[in-house]
Amino acid sequence: MKRVVQARLRDSSQTINCSFSDNIFPKIDDIVIFKEDRGFDYAQILSEPHIVLKDKIEDVIYEMVRIATPRDLEEINNNRQKLKEAQDIFVQKVTEKKINMKLIDAEVSFDGSKIIFYFSSDDRVDFRDLVKDLAKVFKARIELKQIGVRDEAKHFGGVSYCGRELCCRKFLKNFEPVTIKMAKDQNLPLNPSKISGLCGRLLCCLSYEHCAYKELSKGLPRIGNTVTTKEGKGKVINVDILKRKVSLQFEDGRVIEIDYNNQLNNYT
């Protein structure tokens, strides 16, 4: 059994889980120092502590060492200043080597032993020589990570059409597959500008209620089907999946809305 909190790694959008001992009392927004494989790093607390049973632990849980001291915070701020110089040098090296990549962001670990550069590119990039040059300059372990358009949107954040912060920035840990069929199953307009996010890809939220729509639509006719009712045969012109109601148009021009569960007998 472990006491665990969720925390934001460094200044990124990546979240991690940290366990802590009885003599540490972390609060939301606290900066804490934790131990990783190659040294120490820092994170900001996002949640209240909760208990996790050992046999229920799925994610990696890092061990919290302490709540950041004033000296720790000073070191973190110094690292942030160093990053500005590191980004300038990175761009300079990329320009010199004529590599097709765009720097998105950079991070440095708490102890300065590791620097991570995030970049985007339309091509597959061989950056082995670049890594060697950067390692010589900074005397640290260098990691380059190529990210896609969805990761780029997650990094920069923004406000979606719903008026809320992007889900990928706010809480999503992983990107789940999203398909155009999800939009079709929910009777949404297949206009790219209506169902695409700021990243240009299909909205992540299309997947949230997809299972519910699939369940509620079982047995319902599709638009264009011919339905036989007590009043005759009508053509389905609209389907309200959530209310399980359909609108039918008859040959004489009448349009009626009926409750599928109570009034529809069959359809062809």
Short mmCIF file of C-alpha atoms in Angstrom, two decimals:
data_model
loop_
_atom_site.label_atom_id
_atom_site.label_comp_id
_atom_site.label_asym_id
_atom_site.label_seq_id
_atom_site.Cartn_x
_atom_site.Cartn_y
_atom_site.Cartn_z
CA MET A 1 0.00 0.00 0.00
CA LYS A 2 1.37 3.40 -1.03
CA ARG A 3 0.29 7.01 -0.64
CA VAL A 4 0.44 8.56 -4.07
CA VAL A 5 -0.09 11.96 -5.67
CA GLN A 6 -0.29 12.94 -9.32
CA ALA A 7 2.22 15.55 -10.45
CA ARG A 8 3.22 17.50 -13.55
CA LEU A 9 6.75 16.66 -14.66
CA ARG A 10 8.94 19.78 -14.81
CA ASP A 11 7.18 22.46 -16.91
CA SER A 12 5.70 19.97 -19.36
CA SER A 13 2.18 18.60 -19.77
CA GLN A 14 3.32 15.08 -18.86
CA THR A 15 1.94 13.71 -15.60
CA ILE A 16 3.57 11.20 -13.28
CA ASN A 17 2.72 9.46 -10.00
CA CYS A 18 4.83 10.03 -6.88
CA SER A 19 4.74 8.13 -3.62
CA PHE A 20 5.91 9.71 -0.37
CA SER A 21 6.80 8.74 3.18
CA ASP A 22 5.03 9.71 6.42
CA ASN A 23 7.39 12.63 7.12
CA ILE A 24 6.50 14.45 3.85
CA PHE A 25 3.24 16.40 3.58
CA PRO A 26 2.74 17.51 -0.05
CA LYS A 27 -0.04 19.92 -1.02
CA ILE A 28 -1.49 20.82 -4.41
CA ASP A 29 0.82 23.22 -6.35
CA ASP A 30 3.88 22.28 -4.25
CA ILE A 31 7.10 21.69 -6.18
CA VAL A 32 8.68 18.41 -5.09
CA ILE A 33 11.93 16.60 -5.80
CA PHE A 34 11.72 12.92 -6.74
CA LYS A 35 14.17 10.18 -7.54
CA GLU A 36 14.45 8.63 -11.02
CA ASP A 37 16.75 6.05 -12.57
CA ARG A 38 19.58 8.45 -13.43
CA GLY A 39 19.30 11.05 -10.69
CA PHE A 40 16.76 13.55 -9.38
CA ASP A 41 14.07 15.62 -11.04
CA TYR A 42 11.19 17.88 -10.02
CA ALA A 43 7.42 18.04 -10.49
CA GLN A 44 4.42 20.09 -9.38
CA ILE A 45 1.67 18.41 -7.33
CA LEU A 46 -1.71 18.27 -9.09
CA SER A 47 -3.86 16.11 -6.79
CA GLU A 48 -4.64 15.27 -3.20
CA PRO A 49 -2.95 12.10 -1.86
CA HIS A 50 -4.72 8.79 -2.41
CA ILE A 51 -3.98 5.22 -1.37
CA VAL A 52 -2.90 2.68 -3.99
CA LEU A 53 -2.66 -1.04 -3.23
CA LYS A 54 0.52 -2.71 -4.46
CA ASP A 55 -1.36 -5.28 -6.55
CA LYS A 56 -3.33 -2.45 -8.21
CA ILE A 57 -0.29 -0.43 -9.28
CA GLU A 58 -0.12 -0.21 -13.08
CA ASP A 59 1.82 2.99 -13.80
CA VAL A 60 5.38 3.75 -12.75
CA ILE A 61 5.48 5.40 -9.33
CA TYR A 62 8.45 7.59 -8.49
CA GLU A 63 9.72 8.09 -4.96
CA MET A 64 9.38 11.62 -3.62
CA VAL A 65 12.49 12.79 -1.78
CA ARG A 66 11.36 16.14 -0.39
CA ILE A 67 9.31 19.24 -0.96
CA ALA A 68 11.48 21.71 -2.86
CA THR A 69 13.54 24.01 -0.63
CA PRO A 70 14.32 27.67 -1.48
CA ARG A 71 17.69 26.48 -2.78
CA ASP A 72 15.96 23.87 -4.97
CA LEU A 73 13.64 26.51 -6.40
CA GLU A 74 16.60 28.75 -7.14
CA GLU A 75 18.30 25.89 -8.99
CA ILE A 76 15.12 25.26 -11.00
CA ASN A 77 14.94 28.93 -12.01
CA ASN A 78 18.62 28.86 -13.01
CA ASN A 79 17.93 25.83 -15.19
CA ARG A 80 15.08 27.68 -16.88
CA GLN A 81 17.47 30.51 -17.74
CA LYS A 82 19.99 28.00 -19.14
CA LEU A 83 17.27 26.57 -21.36
CA LYS A 84 16.95 29.84 -23.24
CA GLU A 85 20.62 29.64 -24.16
CA ALA A 86 20.27 25.93 -24.97
CA GLN A 87 17.39 26.61 -27.37
CA ASP A 88 19.39 29.31 -29.18
CA ILE A 89 22.34 26.96 -29.60
CA PHE A 90 20.06 24.17 -30.80
CA VAL A 91 18.55 26.40 -33.52
CA GLN A 92 22.04 27.56 -34.53
CA LYS A 93 23.29 23.96 -34.88
CA VAL A 94 20.22 22.91 -36.86
CA THR A 95 20.69 25.86 -39.23
CA GLU A 96 24.37 25.07 -39.70
CA LYS A 97 23.64 21.42 -40.51
CA LYS A 98 20.63 22.35 -42.67
CA ILE A 99 18.36 19.88 -40.90
CA ASN A 100 14.64 20.17 -41.58
CA MET A 101 13.26 20.40 -38.04
CA LYS A 102 11.41 22.97 -35.93
CA LEU A 103 12.19 23.30 -32.24
CA ILE A 104 9.03 23.11 -30.13
CA ASP A 105 10.39 23.16 -26.60
CA ALA A 106 13.22 22.02 -24.37
CA GLU A 107 13.46 20.73 -20.81
CA VAL A 108 16.33 20.21 -18.41
CA SER A 109 16.33 17.82 -15.46
CA PHE A 110 16.70 19.15 -11.94
CA ASP A 111 20.34 18.11 -11.62
CA GLY A 112 21.18 19.35 -15.13
CA SER A 113 22.35 15.92 -16.24
CA LYS A 114 19.76 15.60 -19.03
CA ILE A 115 18.39 18.03 -21.62
CA ILE A 116 15.41 17.06 -23.79
CA PHE A 117 14.64 18.87 -27.05
CA TYR A 118 11.20 18.42 -28.62
CA PHE A 119 10.92 19.08 -32.34
CA SER A 120 8.56 18.61 -35.27
CA SER A 121 9.45 17.74 -38.83
CA ASP A 122 7.71 16.57 -41.98
CA ASP A 123 10.62 14.24 -42.68
CA ARG A 124 12.40 11.40 -40.94
CA VAL A 125 15.42 13.05 -39.41
CA ASP A 126 18.87 11.61 -38.75
CA PHE A 127 20.02 13.67 -35.77
CA ARG A 128 22.85 11.49 -34.44
CA ASP A 129 25.56 14.03 -35.32
CA LEU A 130 23.47 16.83 -33.84
CA VAL A 131 23.15 14.94 -30.54
CA LYS A 132 26.93 14.47 -30.38
CA ASP A 133 27.56 18.18 -30.98
CA LEU A 134 25.02 19.23 -28.34
CA ALA A 135 26.44 16.77 -25.81
CA LYS A 136 29.90 18.31 -26.26
CA VAL A 137 28.53 21.82 -25.73
CA PHE A 138 26.37 21.12 -22.67
CA LYS A 139 28.29 18.23 -21.08
CA ALA A 140 24.97 16.48 -20.46
CA ARG A 141 22.90 13.62 -21.80
CA ILE A 142 20.91 14.87 -24.80
CA GLU A 143 17.56 13.50 -25.91
CA LEU A 144 15.74 14.57 -29.08
CA LYS A 145 12.07 13.67 -29.38
CA GLN A 146 10.08 14.16 -32.56
CA ILE A 147 6.44 14.96 -31.90
CA GLY A 148 3.36 15.06 -34.14
CA VAL A 149 0.67 17.70 -34.57
CA ARG A 150 -1.46 16.31 -31.73
CA ASP A 151 1.52 16.39 -29.35
CA GLU A 152 2.30 19.92 -30.51
CA ALA A 153 -1.23 21.05 -29.66
CA LYS A 154 -0.94 19.30 -26.30
CA HIS A 155 2.30 21.13 -25.60
CA PHE A 156 1.11 24.64 -26.50
CA GLY A 157 -2.48 24.21 -25.29
CA GLY A 158 -5.40 26.41 -26.23
CA VAL A 159 -9.18 26.70 -26.06
CA SER A 160 -11.40 24.38 -28.08
CA TYR A 161 -14.81 25.07 -29.66
CA CYS A 162 -16.53 24.12 -26.41
CA GLY A 163 -14.85 27.06 -24.66
CA ARG A 164 -12.74 24.83 -22.42
CA GLU A 165 -9.02 24.13 -22.31
CA LEU A 166 -7.88 21.43 -24.72
CA CYS A 167 -8.48 17.95 -23.27
CA CYS A 168 -5.01 16.83 -24.34
CA ARG A 169 -3.48 19.66 -22.35
CA LYS A 170 -5.81 19.35 -19.37
CA PHE A 171 -6.02 15.65 -18.54
CA LEU A 172 -5.47 13.18 -21.39
CA LYS A 173 -2.46 10.94 -20.82
CA ASN A 174 -2.55 9.11 -24.16
CA PHE A 175 -4.06 9.75 -27.56
CA GLU A 176 -6.70 7.15 -28.37
CA PRO A 177 -7.62 6.38 -32.01
CA VAL A 178 -10.45 8.59 -33.33
CA THR A 179 -12.23 7.69 -36.58
CA ILE A 180 -14.69 9.36 -38.91
CA LYS A 181 -17.12 6.50 -38.14
CA MET A 182 -17.49 7.88 -34.61
CA ALA A 183 -18.81 11.14 -36.06
CA LYS A 184 -21.15 9.26 -38.39
CA ASP A 185 -22.51 7.11 -35.54
CA GLN A 186 -23.33 10.29 -33.59
CA ASN A 187 -25.08 11.93 -36.57
CA LEU A 188 -22.59 14.78 -36.58
CA PRO A 189 -21.99 16.93 -39.68
CA LEU A 190 -18.99 15.57 -41.57
CA ASN A 191 -17.61 19.05 -42.10
CA PRO A 192 -13.86 18.97 -41.24
CA SER A 193 -14.03 22.41 -39.65
CA LYS A 194 -16.74 21.17 -37.26
CA ILE A 195 -15.21 17.89 -36.15
CA SER A 196 -11.49 18.72 -36.18
CA GLY A 197 -9.49 20.14 -33.28
CA LEU A 198 -6.86 22.88 -33.24
CA CYS A 199 -4.31 20.26 -34.28
CA GLY A 200 -6.21 19.60 -37.50
CA ARG A 201 -7.04 16.03 -36.51
CA LEU A 202 -10.42 14.64 -35.46
CA LEU A 203 -11.61 15.87 -32.07
CA CYS A 204 -10.55 13.60 -29.21
CA CYS A 205 -13.96 14.08 -27.59
CA LEU A 206 -15.65 12.18 -30.44
CA SER A 207 -14.56 9.02 -28.64
CA TYR A 208 -15.95 9.94 -25.21
CA GLU A 209 -19.62 9.07 -25.86
CA HIS A 210 -19.18 6.76 -28.82
CA CYS A 211 -19.92 3.59 -26.83
CA ALA A 212 -23.13 5.14 -25.45
CA TYR A 213 -24.28 6.16 -28.93
CA LYS A 214 -23.58 2.67 -30.28
CA GLU A 215 -25.61 1.12 -27.47
CA LEU A 216 -28.54 3.53 -27.83
CA SER A 217 -28.64 3.17 -31.61
CA LYS A 218 -29.09 -0.61 -31.52
CA GLY A 219 -32.25 -1.54 -33.39
CA LEU A 220 -32.90 1.98 -34.65
CA PRO A 221 -33.44 2.47 -38.41
CA ARG A 222 -31.07 4.62 -40.42
CA ILE A 223 -31.96 7.73 -42.36
CA GLY A 224 -33.37 6.61 -45.71
CA ASN A 225 -34.85 3.35 -44.40
CA THR A 226 -38.52 2.60 -45.01
CA VAL A 227 -40.45 1.95 -41.80
CA THR A 228 -43.80 0.21 -41.49
CA THR A 229 -46.13 1.65 -38.84
CA LYS A 230 -49.82 1.37 -38.04
CA GLU A 231 -50.33 4.49 -40.18
CA GLY A 232 -48.54 3.04 -43.17
CA LYS A 233 -45.04 3.11 -44.58
CA GLY A 234 -42.83 6.13 -44.01
CA LYS A 235 -39.30 7.10 -44.94
CA VAL A 236 -36.90 7.91 -42.11
CA ILE A 237 -35.68 11.51 -42.51
CA ASN A 238 -34.21 12.05 -39.04
CA VAL A 239 -33.05 9.91 -36.11
CA ASP A 240 -32.67 11.22 -32.54
CA ILE A 241 -30.44 8.55 -31.02
CA LEU A 242 -30.48 9.91 -27.47
CA LYS A 243 -34.29 10.11 -27.29
CA ARG A 244 -34.68 7.02 -29.52
CA LYS A 245 -37.18 8.83 -31.71
CA VAL A 246 -37.41 9.00 -35.49
CA SER A 247 -39.07 11.38 -37.90
CA LEU A 248 -40.97 9.73 -40.76
CA GLN A 249 -42.24 11.22 -44.00
CA PHE A 250 -45.19 9.51 -45.67
CA GLU A 251 -46.11 9.50 -49.36
CA ASP A 252 -48.81 12.10 -48.79
CA GLY A 253 -46.21 14.52 -47.41
CA ARG A 254 -47.04 14.11 -43.73
CA VAL A 255 -44.10 14.19 -41.31
CA ILE A 256 -44.51 12.75 -37.84
CA GLU A 257 -42.15 11.98 -34.98
CA ILE A 258 -42.73 8.76 -33.15
CA ASP A 259 -41.21 6.87 -30.25
CA TYR A 260 -39.41 3.92 -31.76
CA ASN A 261 -39.70 1.68 -28.70
CA ASN A 262 -43.46 2.12 -28.36
CA GLN A 263 -44.79 2.61 -31.88
CA LEU A 264 -42.50 1.11 -34.49
CA ASN A 265 -43.23 -2.46 -35.48
CA ASN A 266 -40.57 -3.16 -38.09
CA TYR A 267 -38.65 -1.58 -40.90
CA THR A 268 -37.16 -2.63 -44.19
#
